[in-house]
Coordinates of C-alpha atoms in Angstrom, one line a residue:
X1 CA 4.1 -9.5 1.7
X2 CA 7.1 -8.5 -0.9
X3 CA 6.1 -9.2 -4.3
X4 CA 8.4 -7.5 -6.9
X5 CA 8.7 -7.2 -10.5
X6 CA 10.7 -5.4 -12.9
X7 CA 9.9 -3.8 -16.1
X8 CA 11.3 -1.2 -18.5
X9 CA 7.8 -0.6 -20.7
X10 CA 6.5 3.1 -21.5
X11 CA 3.5 4.3 -19.3
X12 CA 0.5 3.3 -21.1
X13 CA -2.7 5.3 -22.2
X14 CA -4.6 4.7 -19.0
X15 CA -8.1 3.2 -19.0
X16 CA -10.8 2.1 -17.0
X17 CA -13.4 -0.1 -18.4
X18 CA -16.9 -0.2 -17.4
X19 CA -18.2 -2.9 -15.0
X20 CA -17.6 -7.1 -16.3
X21 CA -14.4 -8.8 -17.4
X22 CA -13.9 -8.1 -21.4
X23 CA -13.5 -11.1 -23.2
X24 CA -10.5 -10.7 -25.5
X25 CA -10.2 -14.0 -26.7
X26 CA -10.6 -18.1 -26.2
X27 CA -8.8 -21.1 -27.9
X28 CA -9.2 -24.9 -27.6
X29 CA -5.9 -26.3 -27.1
X30 CA -4.6 -28.9 -29.7
X31 CA -3.9 -31.5 -26.9
X32 CA -7.4 -31.8 -25.9
X33 CA -7.1 -29.6 -22.6
X34 CA -9.3 -27.2 -21.2
X35 CA -9.9 -23.5 -23.0
X36 CA -8.3 -20.8 -21.9
X37 CA -9.6 -17.5 -22.4
X38 CA -7.9 -13.9 -22.2
X39 CA -9.4 -11.4 -20.0
X40 CA -8.1 -7.8 -19.8
X41 CA -9.5 -7.5 -16.3
X42 CA -11.2 -9.3 -13.1
X43 CA -13.0 -8.6 -10.5
X44 CA -13.0 -11.5 -7.5
X45 CA -14.4 -11.2 -4.0
X46 CA -13.6 -13.9 -1.7
X47 CA -16.6 -14.1 1.3
X48 CA -17.1 -16.2 4.3
X49 CA -17.0 -15.7 8.0
X50 CA -14.3 -14.0 10.0
X51 CA -12.7 -17.2 11.0
X52 CA -12.8 -18.6 7.4
X53 CA -9.3 -17.0 6.6
X54 CA -10.9 -14.7 3.9
X55 CA -8.4 -11.9 4.4
X56 CA -5.5 -14.2 4.0
X57 CA -6.8 -15.8 1.2
X58 CA -7.1 -12.5 -0.4
X59 CA -3.8 -11.4 0.7
X60 CA -2.3 -14.3 -0.9
X61 CA -3.8 -14.2 -4.2
X62 CA -3.1 -10.2 -4.3
X63 CA 0.7 -11.1 -3.6
X64 CA 0.9 -13.6 -6.5
X65 CA -0.9 -11.4 -8.8
X66 CA 1.6 -8.8 -8.0
X67 CA 4.8 -11.2 -8.6
X68 CA 3.2 -11.9 -11.9
X69 CA 3.1 -8.3 -13.1
X70 CA -0.7 -7.3 -13.2
X71 CA -1.7 -3.8 -11.9
X72 CA -4.4 -4.6 -9.2
X73 CA -6.2 -2.1 -6.2
X74 CA -7.8 -4.5 -3.3
X75 CA -11.0 -3.6 -1.0
X76 CA -10.2 -5.5 2.5
X77 CA -13.8 -5.6 4.4
X78 CA -13.9 -7.2 7.7
X79 CA -16.2 -7.1 10.7
X80 CA -15.2 -4.7 13.8
X81 CA -15.5 -8.0 16.4
X82 CA -12.3 -9.8 16.8
X83 CA -14.3 -13.2 16.5
X84 CA -17.8 -12.1 15.0
X85 CA -20.9 -14.1 15.3
X86 CA -20.3 -17.0 13.1
X87 CA -22.8 -17.4 10.2
X88 CA -24.5 -14.2 10.3
X89 CA -24.7 -11.3 7.8
X90 CA -22.6 -9.0 10.7
X91 CA -20.1 -11.7 11.0
X92 CA -19.3 -11.6 6.9
X93 CA -15.9 -10.8 6.2
X94 CA -14.8 -10.2 2.6
X95 CA -11.7 -9.1 0.1
X96 CA -11.8 -7.7 -3.1
X97 CA -9.5 -7.6 -5.8
X98 CA -9.5 -6.0 -9.3
X99 CA -6.2 -6.9 -11.2
X100 CA -5.7 -5.8 -14.9
X101 CA -3.4 -5.9 -18.1
X102 CA -3.6 -2.1 -17.8
X103 CA -3.6 0.7 -15.3
X104 CA -6.4 0.7 -13.0
X105 CA -7.4 2.9 -10.1
X106 CA -10.1 1.0 -8.0
X107 CA -11.5 -2.0 -6.5
X108 CA -13.9 -2.2 -9.2
X109 CA -17.9 -1.8 -8.4
X110 CA -19.0 -5.3 -8.9
X111 CA -17.5 -9.0 -8.9
X112 CA -17.4 -10.9 -11.5
X113 CA -16.2 -13.7 -9.7
X114 CA -17.8 -14.4 -6.2
X115 CA -16.4 -16.9 -3.6
X116 CA -19.2 -17.5 -1.0
X117 CA -17.9 -19.8 2.1
X118 CA -21.4 -20.3 3.4
X119 CA -25.0 -18.9 3.5
X120 CA -24.2 -15.6 5.2
X121 CA -21.5 -14.8 2.8
X122 CA -23.6 -14.8 -0.3
X123 CA -26.6 -13.2 1.1
X124 CA -24.8 -10.2 2.1
X125 CA -22.8 -9.9 -1.0
X126 CA -25.0 -11.0 -3.8
X127 CA -26.6 -7.6 -4.1
X128 CA -23.4 -6.6 -5.4
X129 CA -23.1 -9.4 -8.2
X130 CA -24.3 -8.3 -11.6
X131 CA -26.2 -10.8 -13.5
X132 CA -23.8 -13.5 -15.6
X133 CA -21.0 -13.7 -13.2
X134 CA -19.8 -16.6 -11.7
X135 CA -20.4 -17.5 -8.1
X136 CA -18.5 -20.2 -6.3
X137 CA -20.5 -21.6 -3.0
X138 CA -19.2 -24.2 -0.7
X139 CA -22.3 -26.3 -0.8
X140 CA -21.1 -27.8 2.4
X141 CA -22.3 -24.9 4.5
X142 CA -25.7 -24.7 2.7
X143 CA -27.4 -26.9 5.6
X144 CA -30.8 -25.9 7.2
X145 CA -29.4 -24.2 10.1
X146 CA -27.2 -22.1 8.5
X147 CA -29.6 -21.1 6.0
X148 CA -32.5 -20.3 8.7
X149 CA -29.8 -18.1 10.5
X150 CA -29.5 -15.8 7.5
X151 CA -33.3 -15.6 6.8
X152 CA -33.4 -18.1 3.7
X153 CA -36.3 -20.2 4.1
X154 CA -35.3 -22.4 0.8
X155 CA -32.0 -23.2 -0.4
X156 CA -30.8 -20.4 -3.1
X157 CA -29.2 -23.2 -5.0
X158 CA -32.1 -24.8 -5.4
X159 CA -34.9 -22.2 -5.6
X160 CA -34.1 -20.5 -8.8
X161 CA -33.0 -17.7 -7.3
X162 CA -29.5 -18.1 -8.6
X163 CA -30.6 -18.7 -12.3
X164 CA -29.2 -15.3 -13.9
X165 CA -25.7 -16.6 -12.5
X166 CA -23.1 -19.1 -13.2
X167 CA -23.0 -21.0 -10.2
X168 CA -20.4 -23.9 -9.3
X169 CA -21.8 -25.9 -6.1
X170 CA -18.4 -26.8 -4.6
X171 CA -18.4 -29.0 -1.4
X172 CA -15.1 -26.9 -0.2
X173 CA -15.4 -28.3 3.1
X174 CA -15.9 -32.1 2.2
X175 CA -13.2 -31.7 -0.6
X176 CA -10.7 -30.5 1.9
X177 CA -11.0 -33.0 4.4
X178 CA -10.9 -35.7 2.0
X179 CA -7.3 -34.0 0.7
X180 CA -5.9 -34.1 4.3
X181 CA -6.9 -37.5 5.8
X182 CA -3.6 -38.7 5.7
X183 CA -2.2 -36.0 8.1
X184 CA -3.8 -37.4 11.1
X185 CA -6.1 -33.9 11.8
X186 CA -9.1 -33.4 13.6
X187 CA -12.0 -32.9 11.1
X188 CA -11.9 -29.1 12.8
X189 CA -8.2 -28.5 12.3
X190 CA -8.8 -29.9 8.6
X191 CA -11.7 -27.6 8.0
X192 CA -9.6 -24.6 8.7
X193 CA -7.7 -25.2 5.4
X194 CA -10.8 -25.2 3.4
X195 CA -9.5 -21.0 2.6
X196 CA -6.5 -22.6 1.0
X197 CA -8.3 -25.1 -0.8
X198 CA -10.4 -22.0 -2.1
X199 CA -7.3 -20.2 -3.0
X200 CA -5.9 -23.2 -5.1
X201 CA -8.9 -23.4 -7.0
X202 CA -9.2 -19.7 -8.1
X203 CA -5.3 -20.0 -8.6
X204 CA -5.9 -22.6 -11.2
X205 CA -8.8 -20.7 -12.9
X206 CA -6.6 -17.2 -13.3
X207 CA -3.0 -18.7 -13.9
X208 CA -1.9 -17.1 -10.4
X209 CA 1.8 -18.5 -9.6
X210 CA 1.9 -20.8 -6.7
X211 CA 5.4 -21.1 -5.6
X212 CA 4.9 -17.9 -3.8
X213 CA 1.7 -19.0 -1.6
X214 CA 3.5 -22.7 -0.7
X215 CA 6.6 -20.8 0.6
X216 CA 4.5 -18.4 2.4
X217 CA 2.9 -21.4 4.4
X218 CA 5.9 -23.3 5.4
X219 CA 7.3 -20.2 6.8
X220 CA 3.9 -19.0 8.7
X221 CA 3.6 -22.1 10.1
X222 CA 7.3 -23.3 10.5
X223 CA 7.0 -24.1 14.2
X224 CA 4.0 -26.4 13.0
X225 CA 5.4 -28.4 10.2
X226 CA 2.6 -30.7 10.0
X227 CA 0.2 -27.5 9.8
X228 CA 2.3 -26.1 6.8
X229 CA 2.1 -29.1 4.8
X230 CA -1.5 -29.8 5.5
X231 CA -2.1 -26.1 4.2
X232 CA 0.0 -26.7 0.8
X233 CA -1.9 -30.3 0.2
X234 CA -5.0 -28.5 0.4
X235 CA -3.7 -25.6 -1.8
X236 CA -2.6 -28.2 -4.1
X237 CA -5.9 -30.0 -4.0
X238 CA -7.5 -26.9 -5.0
X239 CA -5.5 -26.5 -7.9
X240 CA -6.0 -30.0 -9.1
X241 CA -9.6 -30.2 -8.6
X242 CA -9.8 -27.2 -11.2
X243 CA -7.7 -29.0 -13.3
X244 CA -9.7 -32.0 -13.3
X245 CA -13.4 -31.2 -12.8
X246 CA -15.8 -30.7 -15.5
X247 CA -17.6 -27.9 -13.9
X248 CA -15.0 -25.7 -14.7
X249 CA -14.3 -26.2 -18.3
X250 CA -12.7 -22.7 -19.0
X251 CA -9.6 -20.8 -17.0
X252 CA -8.6 -17.2 -17.6
X253 CA -5.6 -15.1 -18.6
X254 CA -4.9 -11.8 -17.6
X255 CA -1.8 -10.9 -19.0
X256 CA 0.9 -8.5 -17.2
X257 CA 0.6 -4.5 -16.9
X258 CA 3.8 -4.3 -18.6
X259 CA 3.0 -1.0 -20.4
X260 CA 1.2 0.4 -17.3
X261 CA 4.2 1.0 -15.2
X262 CA 7.3 3.3 -15.6
X263 CA 10.8 1.5 -15.8
X264 CA 11.6 0.5 -11.9
X265 CA 11.1 -2.5 -9.6
X266 CA 7.9 -2.8 -7.9
X267 CA 6.1 -4.6 -5.2
X268 CA 2.7 -4.7 -4.0
X269 CA 2.1 -2.3 -0.8
X270 CA -0.6 -1.5 1.5
X271 CA -1.2 2.0 2.6
X272 CA -0.2 1.7 6.3
X273 CA 3.1 -0.3 5.2
X274 CA 4.2 2.3 2.5
X275 CA 3.1 5.1 5.4
X276 CA 5.5 3.2 7.6
X277 CA 8.2 3.3 5.0
X278 CA 8.1 6.5 4.4
X279 CA 8.4 7.9 8.1
X280 CA 11.6 5.3 8.0
X281 CA 12.8 7.1 4.9
X282 CA 11.9 10.4 6.4
X283 CA 14.1 9.6 9.5
X284 CA 17.0 8.6 7.3
X285 CA 16.9 11.7 4.8
X286 CA 16.5 14.1 8.0
X287 CA 19.3 12.2 9.7
X288 CA 17.3 11.9 13.0
X289 CA 16.1 8.9 15.4
X290 CA 12.1 8.3 14.6
X291 CA 10.2 7.8 17.6
X292 CA 6.7 7.0 17.5
X293 CA 4.3 7.2 20.8
X294 CA 1.5 5.4 20.0
X295 CA -1.8 3.6 21.4
X296 CA -3.4 0.5 19.7
X297 CA -6.4 1.7 17.9
X298 CA -8.1 0.4 14.4
X299 CA -7.1 1.0 11.6
X300 CA -3.8 3.0 12.7
X301 CA -2.5 -0.3 14.5
X302 CA -0.7 -1.8 11.8
X303 CA 2.1 1.4 11.5
X304 CA 2.8 0.3 15.1
X305 CA 3.5 -3.2 14.5
X306 CA 5.4 -2.4 11.4
X307 CA 7.8 0.3 12.7
X308 CA 8.7 -1.9 15.9
X309 CA 10.7 -4.1 13.3
X310 CA 12.7 -1.7 12.5
X311 CA 15.2 -0.8 15.3
X312 CA 18.3 -1.6 12.9
X313 CA 16.8 2.1 11.4
X314 CA 16.9 3.9 14.9
X315 CA 13.1 3.3 15.5
X316 CA 12.2 3.6 18.9
X317 CA 8.3 2.4 19.3
X318 CA 6.3 3.0 22.7
X319 CA 3.1 1.4 22.9
X320 CA 1.7 3.8 25.8
X321 CA -1.3 3.0 28.2
X322 CA -3.5 5.6 26.6
X323 CA -3.7 7.8 23.3
X324 CA -2.7 11.1 25.7
X325 CA 0.6 9.3 26.9
X326 CA 1.2 8.5 23.4
X327 CA 1.3 11.9 22.0
X328 CA 3.1 13.1 25.3
X329 CA 6.1 10.9 24.8
X330 CA 6.2 11.8 21.1
X331 CA 6.4 15.7 21.9
X332 CA 8.8 15.0 24.1
X333 CA 11.0 13.1 21.8
X334 CA 10.6 16.0 19.5
X335 CA 11.6 18.2 22.1
X336 CA 14.8 15.9 22.5
X337 CA 15.6 16.2 18.8
X338 CA 13.8 13.3 17.1
X339 CA 11.6 12.8 14.4
X340 CA 8.5 12.1 16.7
X341 CA 5.3 10.8 15.5
X342 CA 2.0 9.5 16.9
X343 CA -0.6 7.2 15.1
X344 CA -4.1 7.0 15.8
X345 CA -7.9 7.3 14.6
X346 CA -10.5 9.8 15.1
X347 CA -11.2 8.9 18.5
X348 CA -7.5 9.0 19.5
X349 CA -7.3 12.6 17.8
X350 CA -10.0 13.9 20.1
X351 CA -7.9 12.6 23.1
X352 CA -4.6 14.3 21.6
X353 CA -6.2 17.7 21.3
X354 CA -4.7 19.3 23.8
X355 CA -1.3 18.3 23.5
X356 CA -1.3 19.0 19.8
X357 CA -2.2 22.6 21.0
X358 CA 0.8 22.6 23.2
X359 CA 2.8 21.4 19.9
X360 CA 1.6 24.5 18.2
X361 CA 2.7 26.7 21.3
X362 CA 6.2 24.9 21.6
X363 CA 6.4 24.8 17.6
X364 CA 8.1 21.6 17.4
X365 CA 8.0 19.1 14.8
X366 CA 5.3 16.2 15.4
X367 CA 3.5 14.1 12.8
X368 CA 0.3 13.5 14.1
X369 CA -1.2 10.3 11.7
X370 CA -4.8 9.7 11.5
X371 CA -6.3 6.7 9.8
X372 CA -9.9 7.5 9.6
X373 CA -12.8 5.5 10.3
X374 CA -16.6 5.7 10.5
X375 CA -17.7 7.9 13.5
X376 CA -18.5 9.5 15.8
X377 CA -17.6 8.1 18.9
X378 CA -16.4 4.2 18.4
X379 CA -18.4 4.3 15.5
X380 CA -17.1 1.9 12.7
X381 CA -13.6 0.7 13.8
X382 CA -13.2 -1.6 10.2
X383 CA -14.7 0.8 8.0
X384 CA -13.4 3.8 6.1
X385 CA -14.7 7.7 6.2
X386 CA -13.4 11.1 5.6
X387 CA -14.7 12.9 8.5
X388 CA -11.8 13.9 10.4
X389 CA -11.1 17.1 8.2
X390 CA -12.7 19.5 10.4
X391 CA -11.3 17.8 13.4
X392 CA -7.5 17.9 12.0
X393 CA -8.2 22.0 11.0
X394 CA -10.2 23.3 14.0
X395 CA -10.4 20.8 16.6
X396 CA -8.1 22.8 19.6
X397 CA -9.0 25.4 21.6
X398 CA -7.8 28.6 20.9
X399 CA -6.1 29.6 17.4
X400 CA -3.8 26.6 16.8
X401 CA -3.2 26.2 13.3
X402 CA -2.1 22.8 12.0
X403 CA -0.9 22.0 8.3
X404 CA -2.8 19.1 6.7
X405 CA -1.6 16.9 4.3
X406 CA -3.9 13.9 2.5
X407 CA -2.3 10.7 0.3
X408 CA -4.5 9.8 -2.5
X409 CA -3.7 5.8 -2.9
X410 CA -1.7 3.3 -0.8
X411 CA 1.4 3.7 -2.6
X412 CA 1.1 7.6 -2.2
X413 CA 1.3 7.4 1.7
X414 CA 5.0 7.0 1.3
X415 CA 5.4 10.1 -0.3
X416 CA 2.8 12.1 1.6
X417 CA 4.6 10.8 4.8
X418 CA 8.0 12.3 3.6
X419 CA 6.3 15.6 2.7
X420 CA 4.6 15.8 6.1
X421 CA 7.9 15.2 7.8
X422 CA 9.4 17.9 5.5
X423 CA 6.6 20.6 6.7
X424 CA 7.2 19.7 10.1
X425 CA 10.9 19.8 10.2
X426 CA 11.3 23.1 8.0
X427 CA 8.6 25.1 10.0
X428 CA 8.7 23.6 13.7
X429 CA 5.1 22.4 13.5
X430 CA 3.0 19.6 14.2
X431 CA 1.6 18.1 10.8
X432 CA -1.5 16.2 10.2
X433 CA -1.4 13.2 7.9
X434 CA -4.8 12.4 6.8
X435 CA -5.0 8.8 5.4
X436 CA -8.1 6.6 5.8
X437 CA -9.3 2.9 6.7
X438 CA -9.4 2.5 2.4
X439 CA -5.9 3.7 1.8
X440 CA -4.7 1.7 5.1
X441 CA -5.8 -1.9 4.0
X442 CA -6.1 -1.3 0.6
X443 CA -2.9 -2.2 -1.7
X444 CA -1.4 -1.6 -5.2
X445 CA 1.9 -2.0 -6.8
X446 CA 4.9 0.5 -5.7
X447 CA 7.6 1.5 -7.6
X448 CA 10.6 1.4 -4.9
X449 CA 12.2 4.7 -5.2
X450 CA 16.1 5.3 -5.4
X451 CA 17.6 6.8 -2.7
X452 CA 18.7 9.9 -4.9
X453 CA 15.2 10.5 -5.4
X454 CA 14.0 11.0 -1.8
X455 CA 14.4 14.5 -0.3
X456 CA 17.1 16.3 1.6
X457 CA 15.1 16.4 5.2
X458 CA 18.4 17.3 7.2
X459 CA 18.0 19.9 9.6
X460 CA 20.5 22.3 11.6
X461 CA 19.9 22.3 15.3
X462 CA 20.6 25.8 17.4
X463 CA 24.5 25.5 18.8
X464 CA 24.9 28.8 20.3
X465 CA 23.6 32.2 20.9
X466 CA 21.5 33.9 18.1
X467 CA 20.9 37.5 19.5
X468 CA 22.8 40.5 20.7
X469 CA 21.2 42.4 23.6
X470 CA 21.3 46.3 23.6
X471 CA 24.5 45.9 25.9
X472 CA 26.5 43.8 23.5
X473 CA 26.0 40.6 25.6
X474 CA 24.9 37.6 23.5
X475 CA 22.1 35.0 24.3
X476 CA 20.0 32.6 22.9
X477 CA 16.4 33.6 22.1
X478 CA 14.2 30.3 21.6
X479 CA 11.5 32.3 19.7
X480 CA 13.9 34.5 17.3
X481 CA 12.3 33.4 14.0
X482 CA 13.8 32.4 10.5
X483 CA 12.8 35.5 8.2
X484 CA 11.7 33.1 5.5
X485 CA 10.0 30.1 7.2
X486 CA 9.3 31.8 10.6
X487 CA 10.3 28.7 12.3
X488 CA 11.8 29.2 16.0
X489 CA 14.9 27.6 16.6
X490 CA 15.6 24.1 17.3
X491 CA 17.5 23.9 20.6
X492 CA 18.4 19.9 21.8
X493 CA 18.2 19.9 25.4
X494 CA 21.4 19.8 27.6
X495 CA 23.2 22.0 24.8
X496 CA 25.2 24.5 27.2
X497 CA 23.9 28.0 27.2
X498 CA 20.6 27.4 25.3
X499 CA 18.4 26.7 28.2
X500 CA 15.0 27.9 27.6
X501 CA 11.3 27.7 29.1
X502 CA 8.8 25.5 27.5
X503 CA 5.0 25.0 28.6
X504 CA 1.7 25.7 27.5
X505 CA 1.6 29.4 28.8
X506 CA 2.1 31.7 26.4
X507 CA 5.5 33.4 25.6
X508 CA 6.7 36.4 24.9
X509 CA 8.1 36.8 21.2
X510 CA 11.7 36.2 20.9
X511 CA 12.4 35.5 24.5
X512 CA 10.3 32.4 25.2
X513 CA 9.6 34.1 28.7
X514 CA 5.9 33.7 30.0
X515 CA 3.6 36.7 29.0
X516 CA 0.3 37.4 29.7
X517 CA 0.5 41.1 27.5
X518 CA -2.5 41.1 25.4
X519 CA -0.4 43.2 22.4
X520 CA 2.1 40.0 22.5
X521 CA -1.0 37.3 23.0
X522 CA -2.1 38.8 19.7
X523 CA 1.2 38.9 17.9
X524 CA 2.0 35.5 18.8
X525 CA -1.4 34.2 17.5
X526 CA -0.9 35.8 14.4
X527 CA 2.5 35.2 13.4
X528 CA 1.7 31.4 14.2
X529 CA -0.8 31.6 11.9
X530 CA 1.2 33.4 9.1
X531 CA 3.9 30.7 9.5
X532 CA 1.2 28.4 8.4
X533 CA -0.1 30.5 5.6
X534 CA 3.4 31.1 4.2
X535 CA 4.5 26.9 4.1
X536 CA 5.5 26.3 0.3
X537 CA 3.3 23.7 -1.2
X538 CA 3.0 23.2 -5.0
X539 CA 0.3 24.5 -7.1
X540 CA -2.9 22.4 -7.8
X541 CA -2.8 20.9 -10.8
X542 CA -5.7 20.7 -13.2
X543 CA -6.6 18.0 -15.7
X544 CA -8.4 19.6 -18.2
X545 CA -7.3 18.1 -21.6
X546 CA -9.3 20.0 -24.2
X547 CA -9.5 23.2 -22.1
X548 CA -13.3 23.6 -22.4
X549 CA -14.7 22.0 -19.6
X550 CA -17.6 23.6 -17.5
X551 CA -17.1 21.7 -14.4
X552 CA -14.5 20.7 -12.4
X553 CA -14.5 17.5 -9.7
X554 CA -12.4 18.2 -6.8
X555 CA -11.4 15.7 -4.4
X556 CA -9.0 15.1 -1.7
X557 CA -7.4 11.8 0.1
X558 CA -8.6 8.2 -1.1
X559 CA -11.7 9.7 -3.2
X560 CA -8.7 9.9 -5.9
X561 CA -9.1 6.5 -7.6
X562 CA -12.9 6.6 -7.7
X563 CA -13.2 10.1 -9.3
X564 CA -10.7 9.5 -11.5
X565 CA -12.0 6.3 -13.1
X566 CA -15.4 8.1 -13.2
X567 CA -13.5 10.7 -15.2
X568 CA -12.3 8.2 -17.7
X569 CA -15.6 7.2 -18.1
X570 CA -17.1 10.7 -18.9
X571 CA -14.5 11.2 -21.4
X572 CA -14.5 8.1 -23.1
X573 CA -18.4 8.6 -23.8
X574 CA -17.5 11.7 -25.1
X575 CA -18.3 14.1 -22.0
X576 CA -16.0 16.9 -21.1
X577 CA -15.1 17.4 -17.4
X578 CA -12.0 18.8 -15.7
X579 CA -10.3 17.2 -12.8
X580 CA -8.1 18.6 -9.7
X581 CA -7.2 16.7 -6.5
X582 CA -5.9 18.2 -3.3
X583 CA -2.8 17.0 -1.3
X584 CA -2.6 20.3 0.7
X585 CA -5.6 20.9 2.7
X586 CA -3.7 23.5 5.0
X587 CA -2.6 25.3 3.6
X588 CA -4.3 25.2 0.1
X589 CA -2.1 25.5 -2.7
X590 CA -1.8 29.6 -3.7
X591 CA -3.2 28.7 -7.3
X592 CA -6.5 27.1 -5.7
X593 CA -8.8 29.9 -5.8
X594 CA -7.7 31.1 -9.4
X595 CA -8.4 27.5 -10.7
X596 CA -11.6 27.1 -8.9
X597 CA -12.8 30.5 -10.6
X598 CA -12.4 29.2 -14.1
X599 CA -15.4 26.7 -14.1
X600 CA -18.9 27.5 -13.6
X601 CA -19.5 24.6 -11.3
X602 CA -16.9 22.8 -8.7
X603 CA -18.2 19.7 -7.6
X604 CA -16.5 17.9 -4.2
X605 CA -17.0 14.4 -3.6
X606 CA -16.7 13.2 -0.1
X607 CA -16.9 10.4 2.4
X608 CA -18.2 12.8 4.9
X609 CA -21.1 15.6 4.8
X610 CA -19.7 18.0 2.9
X611 CA -16.4 19.2 5.1
X612 CA -14.0 20.2 2.5
X613 CA -16.6 21.8 0.2
X614 CA -17.7 24.1 3.6
X615 CA -13.8 25.2 3.7
X616 CA -13.9 26.0 0.2
X617 CA -17.2 28.2 0.4
X618 CA -16.1 29.9 3.4
X619 CA -12.4 30.8 1.6
X620 CA -13.3 31.5 -1.9
X621 CA -16.7 32.4 -1.8
X622 CA -17.5 29.6 -4.7
X623 CA -20.9 27.6 -5.0
X624 CA -19.3 24.1 -4.1
X625 CA -21.7 21.1 -4.9
X626 CA -21.1 18.6 -2.1
X627 CA -21.4 14.8 -3.6
X628 CA -21.5 13.0 -0.2
X629 CA -21.4 9.2 1.4
X630 CA -21.0 7.9 4.8
X631 CA -21.4 4.0 4.3
X632 CA -18.1 3.1 5.4
X633 CA -17.2 2.0 2.0
X634 CA -15.4 4.0 -0.8
X635 CA -17.4 5.5 -3.8
X636 CA -18.2 3.2 -6.6
X637 CA -16.8 4.8 -10.0
X638 CA -20.3 4.3 -11.8
X639 CA -22.1 5.9 -9.2
X640 CA -20.1 8.8 -9.4
X641 CA -19.9 8.8 -13.2
X642 CA -23.5 9.3 -12.9
X643 CA -23.5 11.9 -10.5
X644 CA -20.9 14.0 -12.4
X645 CA -22.4 13.6 -15.8
X646 CA -26.0 15.0 -14.2
X647 CA -23.8 17.7 -13.0
X648 CA -22.6 18.5 -16.7
X649 CA -26.0 18.1 -17.8
X650 CA -27.6 20.4 -15.4

């Protein structure tokens, strides 16, 4: 959704409070209306069946929060099944949103407010909810059968097990049906709007704007205006319920984060959307058509869906019959002179590996976007993981080096796409862009860049002969290299005089003719490796404010938010720790080895079993300490803070 807010405030001093919303103040209104309290941040989690519309509810609350001007971070969490078993623990879908009046980095460790639409949602999420937090439960669903389905022998609303929480029992289904009784809907149809009732209630509680949601509903259901108005009515009924019921005596305000953002125009954006926009921007900056050859796979499919909407920017999308066909078509488009992209997740990378090796041999620019998910095999399609790093580095036959770039936040996916395109076009190589499910589905505010801030990615195609033979005749050598980049010329097929061989058999250096010569093969393998090793990437920046830290925490990809939040907590408590984060993993920044040698201990948090740590140990001979988890969820900031504190104290 396109929610925008402009600000000209200066960058605020970043903070990351500990869990639990901080109460800044409260006041009783002079006219006797309900008390309004100011908070500096809140973490809300909507939870229910996968058919209850929790993702839509969370997305709408997020969009209104972005338009209000808060900083925010989200964590959608949903089952792999299209329609998971209703009322069961595996079928629970949730959406967590952390929003604040200051700079934040993560979706939060634990919700201050849980909205539970049924017993399964309560049971699946109660373990994450701290004592004293607010729980809003749909009491209509707490009947014998739904409770028994998830193992409740007695009602948790009556047996005292929730005494440590502030529980708000609300008959959401009944109230929604009553609010829609004049619309002529069946009971089943009316029940579907209970998520909008809950959204209206939470929008009242936290003073969220409402106009955007009402406009969204009317647009979404434009072909069924009666359904649109029913949802609007349910949304308004939820708002009015909060305003009038005695159970909710207090509402809350979280001021806009005006000091958290540099000047500019902002919008809320997810990682996959930012990556899509980055690819479109790259094609425009390169003055090349964008071609996507892809096969639908969670969690990468949204990129295919989004890019298919942008034919006006010269984007062509091809939904292939399988992963191999998708990358084959993309590589053909690269040969034809397009900015070529293929998108997938880990299982698809395995299928694409031979064609990636072919792209290495042909030395053509190709972006391979891997939105990582839990594996192996089909694994956890809707959960996040960082376990494809070694596959991206080495998952091909022969010596087939490929650059690897990893974004660190949802908004950073835009810049990472531009950087991957720069490397691919400049050095004529396939490039891996490693995002993951957490970044892909999560969202945050993004400053829309000005056109003159974007890099110039234009390339020069070969137009004529580039080599003079001993007899003085001029010819085109497809593998004659640029002395600076070692890139070969890019010749668009059909250009007169530039005919040359392609295919997977080893080429002779310079001429591109098929060669079985051992010395030539050794030379080609080494020069392809030298080309990747010589890619110009920025130095890694180490954040060590006092310059006396003994421990360096080094991350890559989506661990940036939790790591940075944990580092802030340690420093706020008086601890000393250094931090660095890698965008470029192949090749590593040239100063990385020197940076690692400057610390007694290097800790590497990863959502795998230590893949980056393995690479660091092999290349730099440092004793990198792995801090790992593979739970399908991102790290929690407090969890990392405790582990890093132990590393400091050890």
